[in-house]
PDB file of C-alpha atoms in Angstrom:
ATOM      1  CA  UNK A   1      -0.343  -0.190   0.006  1.00 36.00           C
ATOM      2  CA  UNK A   2       1.623   3.557  -0.695  1.00 37.00           C
ATOM      3  CA  UNK A   3       0.877   6.644   1.074  1.00 32.00           C
ATOM      4  CA  UNK A   4      -0.882   9.729  -0.316  1.00 33.00           C
ATOM      5  CA  UNK A   5       2.841  11.450  -0.453  1.00 31.00           C
ATOM      6  CA  UNK A   6       3.536   8.710  -2.996  1.00 31.00           C
ATOM      7  CA  UNK A   7       0.526   8.732  -5.432  1.00 33.00           C
ATOM      8  CA  UNK A   8      -1.158  12.083  -5.453  1.00 32.00           C
ATOM      9  CA  UNK A   9       1.042  14.115  -7.026  1.00 33.00           C
ATOM     10  CA  UNK A  10       0.210  12.484 -10.477  1.00 35.00           C
ATOM     11  CA  UNK A  11      -2.701  14.219 -11.220  1.00 38.00           C
ATOM     12  CA  UNK A  12      -4.010  11.328 -13.440  1.00 42.00           C
ATOM     13  CA  UNK A  13      -7.545  11.048 -14.744  1.00 45.00           C
ATOM     14  CA  UNK A  14     -10.115   8.862 -12.684  1.00 56.00           C
ATOM     15  CA  UNK A  15      -8.912   5.024 -12.656  1.00 58.00           C
ATOM     16  CA  UNK A  16      -6.164   5.863 -14.990  1.00 58.00           C
ATOM     17  CA  UNK A  17      -3.683   2.718 -14.756  1.00 61.00           C
ATOM     18  CA  UNK A  18      -0.022   2.835 -15.275  1.00 77.00           C
ATOM     19  CA  UNK A  19       0.740  -0.799 -14.517  1.00 89.00           C
ATOM     20  CA  UNK A  20       3.515  -1.446 -11.885  1.00 93.00           C
ATOM     21  CA  UNK A  21       6.234  -3.735 -12.722  1.00 96.00           C
ATOM     22  CA  UNK A  22       4.269  -4.560 -16.016  1.00 95.00           C
ATOM     23  CA  UNK A  23       7.044  -6.608 -17.920  1.00 95.00           C
ATOM     24  CA  UNK A  24       7.830  -8.827 -15.031  1.00 97.00           C
ATOM     25  CA  UNK A  25       4.120  -9.577 -14.449  1.00 97.00           C
ATOM     26  CA  UNK A  26       3.652 -10.850 -18.152  1.00 97.00           C
ATOM     27  CA  UNK A  27       6.727 -12.518 -17.848  1.00 97.00           C
ATOM     28  CA  UNK A  28       5.589 -14.456 -14.792  1.00 98.00           C
ATOM     29  CA  UNK A  29       2.052 -15.153 -16.098  1.00 98.00           C
ATOM     30  CA  UNK A  30       3.325 -16.584 -19.915  1.00 96.00           C
ATOM     31  CA  UNK A  31       0.215 -15.540 -21.245  1.00 97.00           C
ATOM     32  CA  UNK A  32      -0.657 -18.439 -23.844  1.00 95.00           C
ATOM     33  CA  UNK A  33      -3.268 -19.049 -26.700  1.00 95.00           C
ATOM     34  CA  UNK A  34      -6.068 -21.056 -25.178  1.00 95.00           C
ATOM     35  CA  UNK A  35      -5.493 -19.529 -21.892  1.00 97.00           C
ATOM     36  CA  UNK A  36      -7.555 -18.219 -19.190  1.00 98.00           C
ATOM     37  CA  UNK A  37      -6.483 -15.483 -16.880  1.00 98.00           C
ATOM     38  CA  UNK A  38      -8.162 -13.853 -13.738  1.00 98.00           C
ATOM     39  CA  UNK A  39      -7.225 -10.332 -12.640  1.00 98.00           C
ATOM     40  CA  UNK A  40      -8.200 -10.056  -9.281  1.00 98.00           C
ATOM     41  CA  UNK A  41      -7.890  -6.257  -8.886  1.00 96.00           C
ATOM     42  CA  UNK A  42      -8.350  -5.145 -12.578  1.00 95.00           C
ATOM     43  CA  UNK A  43      -8.489  -0.841 -11.305  1.00 91.00           C
ATOM     44  CA  UNK A  44      -7.934   0.854 -14.458  1.00 89.00           C
ATOM     45  CA  UNK A  45      -7.480  -2.369 -16.354  1.00 94.00           C
ATOM     46  CA  UNK A  46      -3.701  -1.741 -17.100  1.00 93.00           C
ATOM     47  CA  UNK A  47      -2.483  -4.965 -16.476  1.00 96.00           C
ATOM     48  CA  UNK A  48      -5.515  -7.058 -18.093  1.00 96.00           C
ATOM     49  CA  UNK A  49      -4.836  -4.884 -21.161  1.00 96.00           C
ATOM     50  CA  UNK A  50      -1.334  -6.496 -21.324  1.00 96.00           C
ATOM     51  CA  UNK A  51      -2.534  -9.623 -20.787  1.00 97.00           C
ATOM     52  CA  UNK A  52      -4.949  -9.523 -23.285  1.00 96.00           C
ATOM     53  CA  UNK A  53      -2.479  -7.997 -26.004  1.00 95.00           C
ATOM     54  CA  UNK A  54       0.190 -10.587 -25.113  1.00 95.00           C
ATOM     55  CA  UNK A  55      -1.900 -13.018 -27.287  1.00 92.00           C
ATOM     56  CA  UNK A  56      -2.696 -11.605 -30.695  1.00 82.00           C
ATOM     57  CA  UNK A  57      -4.658 -14.113 -32.022  1.00 81.00           C
ATOM     58  CA  UNK A  58      -7.069 -13.533 -29.551  1.00 79.00           C
ATOM     59  CA  UNK A  59      -7.212 -17.046 -28.008  1.00 88.00           C
ATOM     60  CA  UNK A  60      -7.239 -15.937 -24.313  1.00 95.00           C
ATOM     61  CA  UNK A  61      -9.958 -15.510 -21.687  1.00 96.00           C
ATOM     62  CA  UNK A  62      -9.697 -13.253 -18.755  1.00 98.00           C
ATOM     63  CA  UNK A  63     -11.935 -12.766 -15.858  1.00 98.00           C
ATOM     64  CA  UNK A  64     -11.721  -9.082 -14.558  1.00 98.00           C
ATOM     65  CA  UNK A  65     -12.693  -8.477 -10.942  1.00 97.00           C
ATOM     66  CA  UNK A  66     -13.037  -5.170  -8.580  1.00 96.00           C
ATOM     67  CA  UNK A  67     -15.079  -4.173  -5.503  1.00 95.00           C
ATOM     68  CA  UNK A  68     -15.244  -0.683  -6.878  1.00 93.00           C
ATOM     69  CA  UNK A  69     -18.212  -0.062  -8.903  1.00 92.00           C
ATOM     70  CA  UNK A  70     -16.388   3.084 -10.545  1.00 90.00           C
ATOM     71  CA  UNK A  71     -13.057   1.032 -11.323  1.00 90.00           C
ATOM     72  CA  UNK A  72     -14.724  -1.713 -12.953  1.00 94.00           C
ATOM     73  CA  UNK A  73     -16.784   0.655 -15.188  1.00 93.00           C
ATOM     74  CA  UNK A  74     -13.690   2.181 -16.159  1.00 92.00           C
ATOM     75  CA  UNK A  75     -12.345  -1.084 -17.021  1.00 94.00           C
ATOM     76  CA  UNK A  76     -15.182  -2.502 -19.059  1.00 95.00           C
ATOM     77  CA  UNK A  77     -14.859   0.983 -20.895  1.00 95.00           C
ATOM     78  CA  UNK A  78     -11.141   0.404 -21.410  1.00 94.00           C
ATOM     79  CA  UNK A  79     -11.590  -3.056 -22.469  1.00 96.00           C
ATOM     80  CA  UNK A  80     -14.154  -2.914 -24.463  1.00 95.00           C
ATOM     81  CA  UNK A  81     -12.345  -3.663 -27.743  1.00 94.00           C
ATOM     82  CA  UNK A  82     -11.916  -7.421 -25.849  1.00 94.00           C
ATOM     83  CA  UNK A  83     -15.507  -7.503 -24.944  1.00 89.00           C
ATOM     84  CA  UNK A  84     -16.063 -11.075 -26.473  1.00 92.00           C
ATOM     85  CA  UNK A  85     -12.995 -12.212 -24.176  1.00 95.00           C
ATOM     86  CA  UNK A  86     -13.581 -10.895 -20.538  1.00 97.00           C
ATOM     87  CA  UNK A  87     -16.093 -11.080 -18.082  1.00 97.00           C
ATOM     88  CA  UNK A  88     -16.477  -8.684 -15.175  1.00 97.00           C
ATOM     89  CA  UNK A  89     -17.355  -9.333 -11.828  1.00 97.00           C
ATOM     90  CA  UNK A  90     -17.682  -6.993  -8.829  1.00 97.00           C
ATOM     91  CA  UNK A  91     -16.626  -7.859  -5.544  1.00 96.00           C
ATOM     92  CA  UNK A  92     -14.296  -8.630  -3.018  1.00 96.00           C
ATOM     93  CA  UNK A  93     -11.620 -10.983  -4.559  1.00 97.00           C
ATOM     94  CA  UNK A  94     -11.498 -12.833  -1.240  1.00 97.00           C
ATOM     95  CA  UNK A  95     -15.241 -13.779  -1.980  1.00 97.00           C
ATOM     96  CA  UNK A  96     -14.682 -14.922  -5.638  1.00 98.00           C
ATOM     97  CA  UNK A  97     -15.936 -18.294  -6.525  1.00 97.00           C
ATOM     98  CA  UNK A  98     -15.040 -19.512  -9.934  1.00 96.00           C
ATOM     99  CA  UNK A  99     -16.771 -22.858  -9.351  1.00 95.00           C
ATOM    100  CA  UNK A 100     -15.026 -25.360 -12.254  1.00 94.00           C
ATOM    101  CA  UNK A 101     -13.256 -22.969 -13.943  1.00 94.00           C
ATOM    102  CA  UNK A 102      -9.715 -23.013 -13.653  1.00 97.00           C
ATOM    103  CA  UNK A 103      -6.873 -20.342 -14.489  1.00 98.00           C
ATOM    104  CA  UNK A 104      -3.473 -20.359 -16.007  1.00 98.00           C
ATOM    105  CA  UNK A 105      -2.648 -17.418 -14.270  1.00 98.00           C
ATOM    106  CA  UNK A 106      -3.861 -15.007 -11.667  1.00 98.00           C
ATOM    107  CA  UNK A 107      -2.745 -11.625 -11.048  1.00 98.00           C
ATOM    108  CA  UNK A 108      -3.539  -9.456  -7.630  1.00 98.00           C
ATOM    109  CA  UNK A 109      -2.047  -5.806  -7.872  1.00 95.00           C
ATOM    110  CA  UNK A 110      -2.911  -4.933  -4.242  1.00 94.00           C
ATOM    111  CA  UNK A 111      -2.884  -1.505  -1.939  1.00 72.00           C
ATOM    112  CA  UNK A 112      -5.044   1.378  -3.201  1.00 72.00           C
ATOM    113  CA  UNK A 113      -4.909   2.866  -6.751  1.00 64.00           C
ATOM    114  CA  UNK A 114      -4.025   6.553  -7.608  1.00 62.00           C
ATOM    115  CA  UNK A 115      -7.455   7.675  -8.612  1.00 60.00           C
ATOM    116  CA  UNK A 116      -8.557   6.701  -5.020  1.00 58.00           C
ATOM    117  CA  UNK A 117      -6.268   9.115  -3.435  1.00 59.00           C
ATOM    118  CA  UNK A 118      -6.892  11.552  -6.577  1.00 60.00           C
ATOM    119  CA  UNK A 119     -10.919  11.910  -6.156  1.00 65.00           C
ATOM    120  CA  UNK A 120     -10.947  14.106  -2.700  1.00 61.00           C
ATOM    121  CA  UNK A 121     -15.127  13.096  -2.679  1.00 68.00           C
ATOM    122  CA  UNK A 122     -13.391   9.255  -1.635  1.00 77.00           C
ATOM    123  CA  UNK A 123     -11.809  10.304   1.532  1.00 70.00           C
ATOM    124  CA  UNK A 124      -8.599   8.319   0.987  1.00 78.00           C
ATOM    125  CA  UNK A 125      -6.318  11.294   1.284  1.00 85.00           C
ATOM    126  CA  UNK A 126      -5.608  14.500   3.228  1.00 86.00           C
ATOM    127  CA  UNK A 127      -4.364  16.594   0.804  1.00 86.00           C
ATOM    128  CA  UNK A 128      -8.121  18.124   0.300  1.00 87.00           C
ATOM    129  CA  UNK A 129     -10.843  18.224   2.723  1.00 92.00           C
ATOM    130  CA  UNK A 130     -13.679  15.601   2.035  1.00 93.00           C
ATOM    131  CA  UNK A 131     -15.932  13.544   4.162  1.00 94.00           C
ATOM    132  CA  UNK A 132     -14.254  11.061   6.212  1.00 96.00           C
ATOM    133  CA  UNK A 133     -15.079   7.585   3.761  1.00 95.00           C
ATOM    134  CA  UNK A 134     -12.313   5.558   2.680  1.00 94.00           C
ATOM    135  CA  UNK A 135     -14.708   2.667   1.135  1.00 94.00           C
ATOM    136  CA  UNK A 136     -13.335   0.922  -1.607  1.00 93.00           C
ATOM    137  CA  UNK A 137     -16.894  -0.897  -1.841  1.00 93.00           C
ATOM    138  CA  UNK A 138     -19.216   2.015  -1.312  1.00 91.00           C
ATOM    139  CA  UNK A 139     -22.200  -0.207  -1.135  1.00 94.00           C
ATOM    140  CA  UNK A 140     -20.737  -1.365   2.450  1.00 95.00           C
ATOM    141  CA  UNK A 141     -21.816   0.237   5.838  1.00 96.00           C
ATOM    142  CA  UNK A 142     -18.495   0.945   7.338  1.00 97.00           C
ATOM    143  CA  UNK A 143     -16.820   4.291   7.042  1.00 97.00           C
ATOM    144  CA  UNK A 144     -13.576   5.929   8.093  1.00 97.00           C
ATOM    145  CA  UNK A 145     -15.955   8.467   9.947  1.00 97.00           C
ATOM    146  CA  UNK A 146     -17.719   5.406  12.076  1.00 98.00           C
ATOM    147  CA  UNK A 147     -14.123   4.514  13.452  1.00 98.00           C
ATOM    148  CA  UNK A 148     -12.699   7.744  14.044  1.00 98.00           C
ATOM    149  CA  UNK A 149     -15.815   8.863  15.839  1.00 98.00           C
ATOM    150  CA  UNK A 150     -17.309   5.974  17.811  1.00 98.00           C
ATOM    151  CA  UNK A 151     -14.671   3.540  18.547  1.00 98.00           C
ATOM    152  CA  UNK A 152     -12.992   3.186  22.003  1.00 98.00           C
ATOM    153  CA  UNK A 153      -9.691   4.652  22.533  1.00 98.00           C
ATOM    154  CA  UNK A 154      -7.858   1.343  22.692  1.00 98.00           C
ATOM    155  CA  UNK A 155      -9.487  -0.126  19.567  1.00 98.00           C
ATOM    156  CA  UNK A 156      -8.188   2.820  17.547  1.00 98.00           C
ATOM    157  CA  UNK A 157      -4.196   2.851  19.192  1.00 98.00           C
ATOM    158  CA  UNK A 158      -4.088  -0.867  18.354  1.00 98.00           C
ATOM    159  CA  UNK A 159      -5.323  -0.142  14.772  1.00 98.00           C
ATOM    160  CA  UNK A 160      -3.220   2.345  14.022  1.00 98.00           C
ATOM    161  CA  UNK A 161      -0.108   0.335  15.875  1.00 98.00           C
ATOM    162  CA  UNK A 162      -1.166  -2.963  13.875  1.00 97.00           C
ATOM    163  CA  UNK A 163      -2.206  -1.442  10.495  1.00 97.00           C
ATOM    164  CA  UNK A 164      -0.064   1.752  10.343  1.00 96.00           C
ATOM    165  CA  UNK A 165       2.691   0.830  12.372  1.00 95.00           C
ATOM    166  CA  UNK A 166       2.520   3.931  14.142  1.00 96.00           C
ATOM    167  CA  UNK A 167       5.050   4.195  17.048  1.00 95.00           C
ATOM    168  CA  UNK A 168       2.575   7.192  18.408  1.00 96.00           C
ATOM    169  CA  UNK A 169      -0.467   5.248  18.212  1.00 97.00           C
ATOM    170  CA  UNK A 170      -1.996   5.427  22.018  1.00 97.00           C
ATOM    171  CA  UNK A 171      -0.947   9.607  22.038  1.00 97.00           C
ATOM    172  CA  UNK A 172      -2.804  10.187  18.671  1.00 97.00           C
ATOM    173  CA  UNK A 173      -6.051   7.938  19.795  1.00 98.00           C
ATOM    174  CA  UNK A 174      -5.908   9.782  22.896  1.00 98.00           C
ATOM    175  CA  UNK A 175      -6.245  12.883  20.856  1.00 97.00           C
ATOM    176  CA  UNK A 176      -8.986  11.959  18.763  1.00 98.00           C
ATOM    177  CA  UNK A 177     -10.808  10.993  21.357  1.00 98.00           C
ATOM    178  CA  UNK A 178     -11.048  14.352  23.008  1.00 97.00           C
ATOM    179  CA  UNK A 179     -11.574  16.252  20.159  1.00 97.00           C
ATOM    180  CA  UNK A 180     -14.155  13.951  18.260  1.00 96.00           C
ATOM    181  CA  UNK A 181     -16.417  14.270  16.443  1.00 97.00           C
ATOM    182  CA  UNK A 182     -14.504  14.657  12.968  1.00 97.00           C
ATOM    183  CA  UNK A 183     -16.087  15.307   9.666  1.00 95.00           C
ATOM    184  CA  UNK A 184     -13.500  15.939   7.543  1.00 96.00           C
ATOM    185  CA  UNK A 185      -9.988  14.319   6.073  1.00 96.00           C
ATOM    186  CA  UNK A 186      -8.469  17.763   6.630  1.00 95.00           C
ATOM    187  CA  UNK A 187      -9.848  18.367  10.198  1.00 97.00           C
ATOM    188  CA  UNK A 188      -8.642  14.614  11.112  1.00 97.00           C
ATOM    189  CA  UNK A 189      -5.208  15.072   9.366  1.00 95.00           C
ATOM    190  CA  UNK A 190      -4.574  18.590  11.611  1.00 95.00           C
ATOM    191  CA  UNK A 191      -5.777  16.935  14.843  1.00 96.00           C
ATOM    192  CA  UNK A 192      -3.043  14.058  14.409  1.00 96.00           C
ATOM    193  CA  UNK A 193      -0.407  16.360  13.734  1.00 94.00           C
ATOM    194  CA  UNK A 194      -0.810  18.535  16.721  1.00 92.00           C
ATOM    195  CA  UNK A 195      -1.059  15.709  18.918  1.00 93.00           C
ATOM    196  CA  UNK A 196       2.432  14.405  17.878  1.00 92.00           C
ATOM    197  CA  UNK A 197       5.853  16.388  18.831  1.00 89.00           C
ATOM    198  CA  UNK A 198       6.486  19.586  16.757  1.00 83.00           C
ATOM    199  CA  UNK A 199       9.894  17.383  15.528  1.00 79.00           C
ATOM    200  CA  UNK A 200       7.667  15.089  13.860  1.00 79.00           C
ATOM    201  CA  UNK A 201       5.257  17.659  11.811  1.00 76.00           C
ATOM    202  CA  UNK A 202       8.026  18.675   9.503  1.00 74.00           C
ATOM    203  CA  UNK A 203       9.267  15.007   8.729  1.00 70.00           C
ATOM    204  CA  UNK A 204       9.745  13.146   4.822  1.00 75.00           C
ATOM    205  CA  UNK A 205       5.859  12.333   5.447  1.00 85.00           C
ATOM    206  CA  UNK A 206       2.922  13.923   6.907  1.00 91.00           C
ATOM    207  CA  UNK A 207       2.289  12.759  10.294  1.00 93.00           C
ATOM    208  CA  UNK A 208      -1.042  11.752   9.602  1.00 95.00           C
ATOM    209  CA  UNK A 209      -0.051   9.062   6.705  1.00 93.00           C
ATOM    210  CA  UNK A 210       0.272   6.051   8.660  1.00 95.00           C
ATOM    211  CA  UNK A 211      -2.809   6.876  10.532  1.00 97.00           C
ATOM    212  CA  UNK A 212      -4.735   7.221   7.397  1.00 95.00           C
ATOM    213  CA  UNK A 213      -3.415   3.804   6.266  1.00 94.00           C
ATOM    214  CA  UNK A 214      -4.670   2.372   9.113  1.00 97.00           C
ATOM    215  CA  UNK A 215      -7.896   3.451   9.043  1.00 97.00           C
ATOM    216  CA  UNK A 216      -8.065   2.569   5.227  1.00 95.00           C
ATOM    217  CA  UNK A 217      -7.050  -1.011   5.760  1.00 96.00           C
ATOM    218  CA  UNK A 218      -9.493  -1.328   8.883  1.00 97.00           C
ATOM    219  CA  UNK A 219     -12.376  -0.001   6.528  1.00 97.00           C
ATOM    220  CA  UNK A 220     -11.738  -2.344   3.991  1.00 95.00           C
ATOM    221  CA  UNK A 221     -10.613  -5.533   5.901  1.00 96.00           C
ATOM    222  CA  UNK A 222      -7.559  -5.308   3.375  1.00 96.00           C
ATOM    223  CA  UNK A 223      -5.478  -7.758   5.241  1.00 97.00           C
ATOM    224  CA  UNK A 224      -8.091 -10.404   6.417  1.00 97.00           C
ATOM    225  CA  UNK A 225      -9.207 -10.213   2.665  1.00 97.00           C
ATOM    226  CA  UNK A 226      -5.811 -10.965   1.391  1.00 98.00           C
ATOM    227  CA  UNK A 227      -5.332 -13.855   4.036  1.00 98.00           C
ATOM    228  CA  UNK A 228      -8.539 -15.598   2.632  1.00 98.00           C
ATOM    229  CA  UNK A 229      -7.907 -14.482  -1.069  1.00 98.00           C
ATOM    230  CA  UNK A 230      -4.423 -16.268  -0.894  1.00 98.00           C
ATOM    231  CA  UNK A 231      -5.891 -19.575   0.905  1.00 98.00           C
ATOM    232  CA  UNK A 232      -8.254 -19.999  -1.908  1.00 98.00           C
ATOM    233  CA  UNK A 233      -6.319 -18.929  -4.585  1.00 98.00           C
ATOM    234  CA  UNK A 234      -4.014 -21.960  -5.465  1.00 98.00           C
ATOM    235  CA  UNK A 235      -7.056 -24.242  -5.960  1.00 97.00           C
ATOM    236  CA  UNK A 236      -8.447 -21.634  -8.837  1.00 98.00           C
ATOM    237  CA  UNK A 237      -5.248 -22.922 -10.546  1.00 98.00           C
ATOM    238  CA  UNK A 238      -4.538 -25.429 -13.217  1.00 98.00           C
ATOM    239  CA  UNK A 239      -1.361 -27.284 -12.778  1.00 98.00           C
ATOM    240  CA  UNK A 240       1.631 -25.174 -13.474  1.00 98.00           C
ATOM    241  CA  UNK A 241      -0.652 -21.923 -13.128  1.00 98.00           C
ATOM    242  CA  UNK A 242       1.153 -18.564 -11.701  1.00 98.00           C
ATOM    243  CA  UNK A 243       0.101 -16.874  -8.974  1.00 98.00           C
ATOM    244  CA  UNK A 244       1.157 -12.937  -9.292  1.00 98.00           C
ATOM    245  CA  UNK A 245       0.981 -10.990  -6.057  1.00 98.00           C
ATOM    246  CA  UNK A 246       2.199  -7.319  -6.346  1.00 97.00           C
ATOM    247  CA  UNK A 247       2.194  -5.911  -2.700  1.00 96.00           C
ATOM    248  CA  UNK A 248       3.011  -1.779  -1.891  1.00 93.00           C
ATOM    249  CA  UNK A 249       3.682  -2.476   2.172  1.00 92.00           C
ATOM    250  CA  UNK A 250       5.805  -4.552   4.520  1.00 93.00           C
ATOM    251  CA  UNK A 251       2.347  -5.848   6.060  1.00 96.00           C
ATOM    252  CA  UNK A 252       0.907  -7.010   2.787  1.00 96.00           C
ATOM    253  CA  UNK A 253       4.653  -8.788   1.517  1.00 97.00           C
ATOM    254  CA  UNK A 254       5.064 -10.500   4.856  1.00 97.00           C
ATOM    255  CA  UNK A 255       1.565 -12.349   4.394  1.00 98.00           C
ATOM    256  CA  UNK A 256       2.315 -12.795   0.699  1.00 98.00           C
ATOM    257  CA  UNK A 257       5.916 -14.189   1.259  1.00 98.00           C
ATOM    258  CA  UNK A 258       4.952 -16.370   4.115  1.00 98.00           C
ATOM    259  CA  UNK A 259       1.450 -17.646   3.053  1.00 98.00           C
ATOM    260  CA  UNK A 260       3.208 -18.812  -0.748  1.00 98.00           C
ATOM    261  CA  UNK A 261       5.984 -20.535   1.466  1.00 98.00           C
ATOM    262  CA  UNK A 262       3.672 -22.488   3.660  1.00 98.00           C
ATOM    263  CA  UNK A 263       1.315 -23.370   1.034  1.00 98.00           C
ATOM    264  CA  UNK A 264       1.799 -26.956   0.239  1.00 97.00           C
ATOM    265  CA  UNK A 265       0.100 -26.596  -3.045  1.00 98.00           C
ATOM    266  CA  UNK A 266       2.539 -23.858  -4.281  1.00 98.00           C
ATOM    267  CA  UNK A 267       6.170 -24.213  -5.702  1.00 98.00           C
ATOM    268  CA  UNK A 268       7.759 -20.586  -5.006  1.00 98.00           C
ATOM    269  CA  UNK A 269       9.371 -19.125  -7.753  1.00 98.00           C
ATOM    270  CA  UNK A 270      10.546 -15.987  -6.423  1.00 97.00           C
ATOM    271  CA  UNK A 271      13.029 -16.444  -3.523  1.00 94.00           C
ATOM    272  CA  UNK A 272      12.976 -12.340  -3.627  1.00 96.00           C
ATOM    273  CA  UNK A 273      10.528 -10.093  -4.656  1.00 97.00           C
ATOM    274  CA  UNK A 274      10.996  -8.464  -8.003  1.00 98.00           C
ATOM    275  CA  UNK A 275      11.152  -4.386  -7.352  1.00 97.00           C
ATOM    276  CA  UNK A 276      11.213  -1.846 -10.251  1.00 96.00           C
ATOM    277  CA  UNK A 277      14.307  -0.807 -12.139  1.00 96.00           C
ATOM    278  CA  UNK A 278      15.520   2.849 -11.490  1.00 96.00           C
ATOM    279  CA  UNK A 279      14.060   3.821 -14.813  1.00 95.00           C
ATOM    280  CA  UNK A 280      10.951   2.592 -14.067  1.00 95.00           C
ATOM    281  CA  UNK A 281      10.458   4.425 -10.604  1.00 94.00           C
ATOM    282  CA  UNK A 282      11.503   7.341 -12.780  1.00 94.00           C
ATOM    283  CA  UNK A 283       8.608   7.285 -15.142  1.00 92.00           C
ATOM    284  CA  UNK A 284       6.179   6.114 -12.214  1.00 87.00           C
ATOM    285  CA  UNK A 285       6.968   6.852  -8.795  1.00 86.00           C
ATOM    286  CA  UNK A 286       4.022   4.425  -7.542  1.00 81.00           C
ATOM    287  CA  UNK A 287       6.469   1.762  -8.555  1.00 89.00           C
ATOM    288  CA  UNK A 288       9.171   2.459  -5.783  1.00 92.00           C
ATOM    289  CA  UNK A 289       7.609   0.040  -3.113  1.00 92.00           C
ATOM    290  CA  UNK A 290       6.089  -2.552  -5.329  1.00 95.00           C
ATOM    291  CA  UNK A 291       7.114  -5.975  -4.815  1.00 97.00           C
ATOM    292  CA  UNK A 292       6.190  -8.621  -6.775  1.00 98.00           C
ATOM    293  CA  UNK A 293       5.824 -12.484  -5.733  1.00 98.00           C
ATOM    294  CA  UNK A 294       5.013 -15.531  -7.805  1.00 98.00           C
ATOM    295  CA  UNK A 295       3.852 -19.107  -6.844  1.00 98.00           C
ATOM    296  CA  UNK A 296       3.281 -22.031  -9.222  1.00 98.00           C
ATOM    297  CA  UNK A 297       0.210 -24.443  -8.948  1.00 98.00           C
ATOM    298  CA  UNK A 298       2.111 -28.171  -7.879  1.00 97.00           C
ATOM    299  CA  UNK A 299       0.446 -31.040  -9.715  1.00 93.00           C
ATOM    300  CA  UNK A 300      -1.560 -33.116  -7.883  1.00 83.00           C
ATOM    301  CA  UNK A 301       0.179 -35.937  -6.007  1.00 75.00           C
TER     302      UNK A 301
END
């Protein structure tokens, strides 16, 4: 997952998608004629387009899923030229059920998209004032406002520490409880900034960055969803099929690394994660923190 400082500078239109680590992704998936592929987090469809284009004959099928309705609509528009080869499903990848369908490759590009951060009304970023929302799926009830304004102080502190790795979590939670209710992202960010020592207010990242990350993870149950997805995904693969996961935060990468290593169904292909080259980082700053790991479905015993 990437902080707002990394992503929101780009000024991209809604759900535009510069696919991160695109060459390693295609090399890992090895799209073949007759293959079936799953993009579990289609977003702006950048990776999906590359997968479909990798087999010029058109003998390839792809399922694209996303929990965000706006992202899925954008993907449908951008993949319109491949409409006979793509099917779409809206929902959390942890809840997807392909039935008897088996895939030759599955891709999950984790974290929050630049589009989410650039659209102020979604409430993911504190660069512009907006309601405290942070829902990737706007059909769900839980919002960041509910957490900030109603959770107990200890629950807030634990969330900030576990999901944001925020060392000053208890101090920040105490200030939030004292000053709530909060209506906007900027109000909350300002309260966080003034709850920490002055030397932290002028560091490399805004003092609210880790708290906002933690709130987003909690609202969307991202880590629990990732664990469920990784437990299910190997059964969706044909023998020799590849599971390719891109993470943007140590919490995510740790789950991916240990889950792949501990799964008897999977042969780990990447002993160390694949990272972006300096050239890609220069062109696409989002790729700076990206880590790609690959697992391959073993043949049944």
